[in-house]
Amino acid sequence: MDRLAEAARRVASASRLTVLTGAGVSAASGVPTFRGTGGLWRSYRPEDLATPDAFRRNPRLVWEWYDWRRQVIARCQPNAAHAVLARWSRRPGFTLVTQNVDGLHERAGTRHVIRFHGSIWDLRCAGGCGGAPPTWHDETVPLAVLPPRCPACGGLARPAVVWFGEAIDPAVWEQALASTACDVFLTVGTSAVVYPAAALVHEAKHRGAATVEINLEGTPASDVVDLALQGPAEQLLPAVDRLLQTTPAAGR
Ligand code: OAD
C-alpha cells in the first residue's frame, strides 16, 4: 500500500484523531516559516524579538516586528491544508493543536483548536495588572499606537504569545497532553525541534497512538513516527482527504 493510502486508512479508522501543526501549514498562504529557506530566524535573531528580555530592553522594536507580522498575516488566506483540517474538525474525537499564532485555522473554520503558542491577535497586560481581561482580541492592522497600552493600567501591553524562555500556559499544556491519548496523531508542517510541542508526538506514541508525519522534508520526528510522508501539506492533506472518500471507515 502506498504511503498516501496508508495515511488515509489510518485517519479513516481513527475514532480519536489529533493533529499538531506548525508554520509549514501556513507557508502556502504566504506566512513566513521560522527555520529553513526564507525562514524568519534566518533574518532575525529570536533573542532580539521573541523573549521577555528583548521586550524589557526594547518594547517598541518587538512591537514593530509583531505589527509587521500582523500586517503580513492579515493579507493571507487559509490554504487547502487548512481547509482539509477544518473539514476533519467536524468529526467527533478530533483535536487540533497548533503552534501557529496566525489564526488561519480558525479563519478556515476549524473547531477544537488548542493554540499552543497563543495568538498574534490577542494582547495582554505586560505587567499583569489584573484590571484588564487576561487577554483581549485586537485585529487592527497596523496598530494605531506602538507599543500598545493596557486599557486598565496604561502600562505596556504585549502580544499574548509564548516567547522563548516562557512556559506554556498550564491549562493549555494539560489540554494538549490529553489530546495525545488518541488513535492517530498526525504532525504536519513542523520542524519538530521546539519543545515542549515537539514532545507531543513522542507522548502520543508512548500512549499507543499510530503516528504520522507530513512535512516538506525530514525532521527529528521522521524517525519516530510510524509513517512519514514528504511533500507540501497543501497537496498531501487534500490527497489524503480525497482517498478518505473511498476508504472504508469506522466512524465517518
Ligand atoms: P519551523 O519554521 O521551525 O518549521 C516549519 C517546517 O515546515 C519545516 O520543517 C519545513 O520543512 C516545513 N514546511 C515548509 N513548507 C511546508 C509546506 N508547504 N508543507 C509542509 N511542510 C512545510 O516552524 P515550527 O515547527 O512551527 O515558536 O516552529 C515551531 C516554533 O518555533 C514556532 O511556533 C515558533 C518558532 O520559534 C515561538 O514563537 C515560541
XYZ file of C-alpha atoms and ligand atoms in Angstrom:
291
model
C 0.000 0.000 0.000
C 1.435 3.401 -0.832
C 2.013 5.958 1.884
C -0.914 8.201 0.976
C -3.319 5.273 1.048
C -1.822 4.080 4.313
C -2.269 7.567 5.834
C -5.873 7.659 4.605
C -6.560 4.216 6.040
C -5.218 5.255 9.436
C -7.082 8.568 9.503
C -10.303 6.876 8.381
C -10.194 4.291 11.127
C -9.309 6.694 13.975
C -12.059 7.437 16.483
C -9.785 9.984 18.132
C -7.625 11.970 15.725
C -5.198 14.632 16.946
C -3.302 16.877 14.545
C -0.313 19.021 15.539
C 0.518 21.796 13.096
C 3.448 24.133 12.630
C 4.436 27.003 10.361
C 4.692 24.756 7.261
C 0.892 24.516 7.154
C 0.645 28.272 6.603
C 3.616 28.529 4.207
C 1.435 28.211 1.089
C -0.713 31.060 2.436
C 2.350 33.320 2.391
C 3.076 33.328 6.135
C 6.859 33.047 6.589
C 8.107 29.960 8.457
C 10.817 30.253 11.133
C 13.523 27.856 10.004
C 14.734 26.797 6.581
C 14.865 28.803 3.368
C 13.209 32.202 3.810
C 12.528 31.461 7.482
C 12.212 34.388 9.908
C 15.061 33.123 12.089
C 17.364 33.386 9.046
C 16.927 37.187 9.030
C 16.120 37.956 12.666
C 17.534 36.788 15.979
C 14.876 35.309 18.294
C 16.715 36.705 21.311
C 16.176 40.263 19.945
C 12.465 39.847 19.240
C 10.823 36.892 20.923
C 11.980 36.763 24.548
C 10.849 38.543 27.742
C 14.315 40.173 27.916
C 14.013 41.564 24.396
C 10.656 43.093 25.327
C 12.087 44.651 28.513
C 15.022 46.075 26.552
C 13.088 47.431 23.596
C 9.299 47.005 23.629
C 8.905 49.275 20.622
C 11.229 47.158 18.445
C 9.447 43.969 19.476
C 6.066 45.529 18.739
C 7.244 46.848 15.353
C 8.152 43.283 14.416
C 4.842 41.881 15.630
C 2.923 44.714 13.937
C 4.712 43.882 10.676
C 3.881 40.188 11.032
C 0.238 41.047 11.800
C 0.113 43.086 8.579
C 1.616 40.213 6.560
C -0.789 37.649 8.061
C -3.827 39.918 7.596
C -3.212 39.763 3.826
C -3.011 35.918 3.834
C -5.839 33.474 3.295
C -6.169 29.919 4.619
C -4.954 27.353 2.063
C -6.046 23.847 1.071
C -4.292 22.285 4.085
C -6.263 24.487 6.499
C -9.466 23.661 4.592
C -8.994 19.886 4.941
C -8.262 20.154 8.667
C -11.310 22.392 9.124
C -13.434 19.702 7.463
C -11.922 16.934 9.588
C -12.596 19.021 12.710
C -16.328 18.267 12.218
C -15.599 14.629 13.101
C -16.204 13.570 16.684
C -12.928 12.938 18.530
C -10.901 15.488 16.540
C -8.428 17.872 18.197
C -6.071 20.322 16.555
C -3.030 21.568 18.441
C -1.304 24.378 16.607
C 1.981 26.113 17.262
C 0.906 28.791 14.800
C -0.160 32.168 16.149
C -1.590 33.361 12.808
C -5.245 32.359 13.385
C -5.587 30.811 9.907
C -7.010 27.541 11.267
C -9.777 29.494 12.965
C -10.369 31.579 9.826
C -10.759 28.306 7.886
C -13.494 27.316 10.339
C -11.591 24.707 12.353
C -13.195 23.588 15.601
C -11.427 22.426 18.762
C -8.209 24.391 18.223
C -5.665 24.385 21.044
C -3.410 27.402 20.494
C -0.202 26.076 21.978
C 1.806 29.291 21.479
C -1.069 31.783 21.823
C -2.381 34.159 19.176
C -0.790 37.133 17.461
C -4.277 38.735 17.520
C -4.505 38.677 21.318
C -2.830 41.135 23.687
C -2.352 41.150 27.424
C -1.078 43.498 30.105
C 2.702 43.079 30.262
C 2.644 43.963 33.951
C -0.235 41.592 34.732
C -2.175 44.394 36.450
C -5.313 42.269 36.827
C -7.566 45.191 35.899
C -7.967 44.156 32.263
C -9.217 40.797 30.980
C -6.402 38.172 30.945
C -6.188 38.693 27.151
C -8.084 40.850 24.686
C -8.546 40.493 20.930
C -7.436 43.236 18.547
C -7.206 42.690 14.780
C -6.321 46.308 13.950
C -3.542 46.493 11.355
C -1.385 48.420 11.628
C -1.842 49.114 15.318
C -2.689 52.774 15.957
C -0.098 53.239 18.705
C 3.180 51.376 19.176
C 3.708 49.999 21.708
C 0.038 49.495 22.605
C -1.082 50.064 26.183
C -3.125 48.142 28.735
C -6.591 49.743 28.847
C -6.781 49.244 32.627
C -3.427 50.454 33.981
C -1.949 52.309 30.990
C 1.222 50.216 31.210
C 2.663 48.271 28.281
C 0.591 45.629 26.562
C 2.357 42.664 24.984
C 1.437 40.063 22.368
C -0.332 37.132 24.072
C 2.096 34.639 22.550
C 4.636 32.324 24.117
C 8.186 33.611 23.868
C 11.414 31.651 24.192
C 12.122 31.013 27.841
C 8.435 31.154 28.790
C 6.315 28.262 29.963
C 3.237 27.031 28.149
C 0.043 28.025 29.989
C -0.540 25.024 32.309
C -4.189 24.669 31.206
C -3.122 24.635 27.546
C -0.410 22.091 28.291
C -2.923 19.846 30.069
C -5.313 20.020 27.085
C -2.525 19.280 24.607
C -1.243 16.398 26.699
C -4.755 14.975 26.994
C -5.057 15.109 23.202
C -2.145 12.684 22.849
C -4.456 9.956 24.140
C -5.709 9.290 20.622
C -5.777 6.598 17.945
C -3.867 8.608 15.344
C -1.534 11.530 15.986
C -0.659 13.445 12.821
C 2.097 16.049 12.867
C 2.079 18.477 9.919
C 4.492 21.217 8.811
C 6.614 21.474 11.910
C 10.390 21.186 12.189
C 9.783 19.240 15.432
C 12.681 20.923 17.235
C 10.863 23.307 19.598
C 9.897 21.785 22.930
C 7.587 21.084 24.604
C 5.445 20.959 21.416
C 7.902 18.507 19.863
C 7.385 16.144 22.815
C 3.716 15.584 21.965
C 4.365 13.106 19.163
C 6.604 11.063 21.479
C 3.909 11.134 24.155
C 1.255 10.036 21.657
C 3.429 7.146 20.513
C 4.132 6.200 24.122
C 0.369 6.087 24.731
C -0.140 3.747 21.799
C -1.267 6.099 19.024
C -0.325 5.456 15.421
C 1.875 8.396 14.466
C 2.055 10.026 11.044
C 4.107 12.982 9.798
C 3.505 15.201 6.767
C 6.357 17.621 6.106
C 8.286 19.082 3.222
C 11.476 17.469 4.478
C 12.716 15.002 7.065
C 12.700 16.144 10.710
C 13.736 14.597 14.022
C 10.159 13.266 14.217
C 10.518 11.376 10.929
C 12.482 8.600 12.634
C 9.947 8.352 15.458
C 6.656 8.193 13.554
C 5.122 5.045 12.077
C 4.564 6.732 8.725
C 6.354 9.769 7.269
C 5.145 11.499 4.097
C 7.362 14.103 2.478
C 5.772 16.884 0.457
C 3.737 20.082 0.740
C 0.882 19.884 3.245
C -1.395 21.836 0.907
C -1.095 18.989 -1.608
C -0.737 15.918 0.614
C -3.622 16.677 3.000
C -6.109 17.147 0.114
C -4.729 13.952 -1.469
C -5.316 12.023 1.783
C -8.744 13.646 2.074
C -9.704 12.525 -1.454
C -8.670 8.962 -0.617
C -10.793 9.097 2.531
C -13.884 9.355 0.352
C -13.135 5.859 -0.980
C -11.613 4.327 2.161
C -13.923 2.110 4.226
C -14.037 3.776 7.606
C -15.242 3.431 11.117
C -16.986 6.494 12.457
C -17.175 8.601 9.286
P 9.586 25.916 11.520
O 9.806 27.092 10.646
O 10.628 25.581 12.509
O 9.362 24.623 10.645
C 8.467 24.592 9.567
C 8.517 23.219 8.945
O 7.562 23.182 7.916
C 9.876 22.861 8.328
O 10.244 21.542 8.737
C 9.607 22.903 6.815
O 10.338 21.931 6.111
C 8.133 22.579 6.771
N 7.417 23.142 5.623
C 7.637 24.307 4.949
N 6.719 24.486 3.992
C 5.899 23.410 4.040
C 4.746 23.004 3.311
N 4.251 23.734 2.317
N 4.165 21.817 3.647
C 4.661 21.051 4.652
N 5.736 21.385 5.380
C 6.339 22.549 5.084
O 8.152 26.124 12.216
P 7.556 25.409 13.508
O 7.937 23.987 13.572
O 6.117 25.759 13.544
O 7.701 29.437 18.347
O 8.300 26.203 14.644
C 7.987 25.933 15.964
C 8.076 27.171 16.776
O 9.360 27.794 16.594
C 7.112 28.285 16.376
O 5.822 28.112 16.942
C 7.772 29.492 16.913
C 9.169 29.221 16.422
O 10.185 29.877 17.061
C 7.564 30.538 19.071
O 7.469 31.644 18.569
C 7.513 30.275 20.542
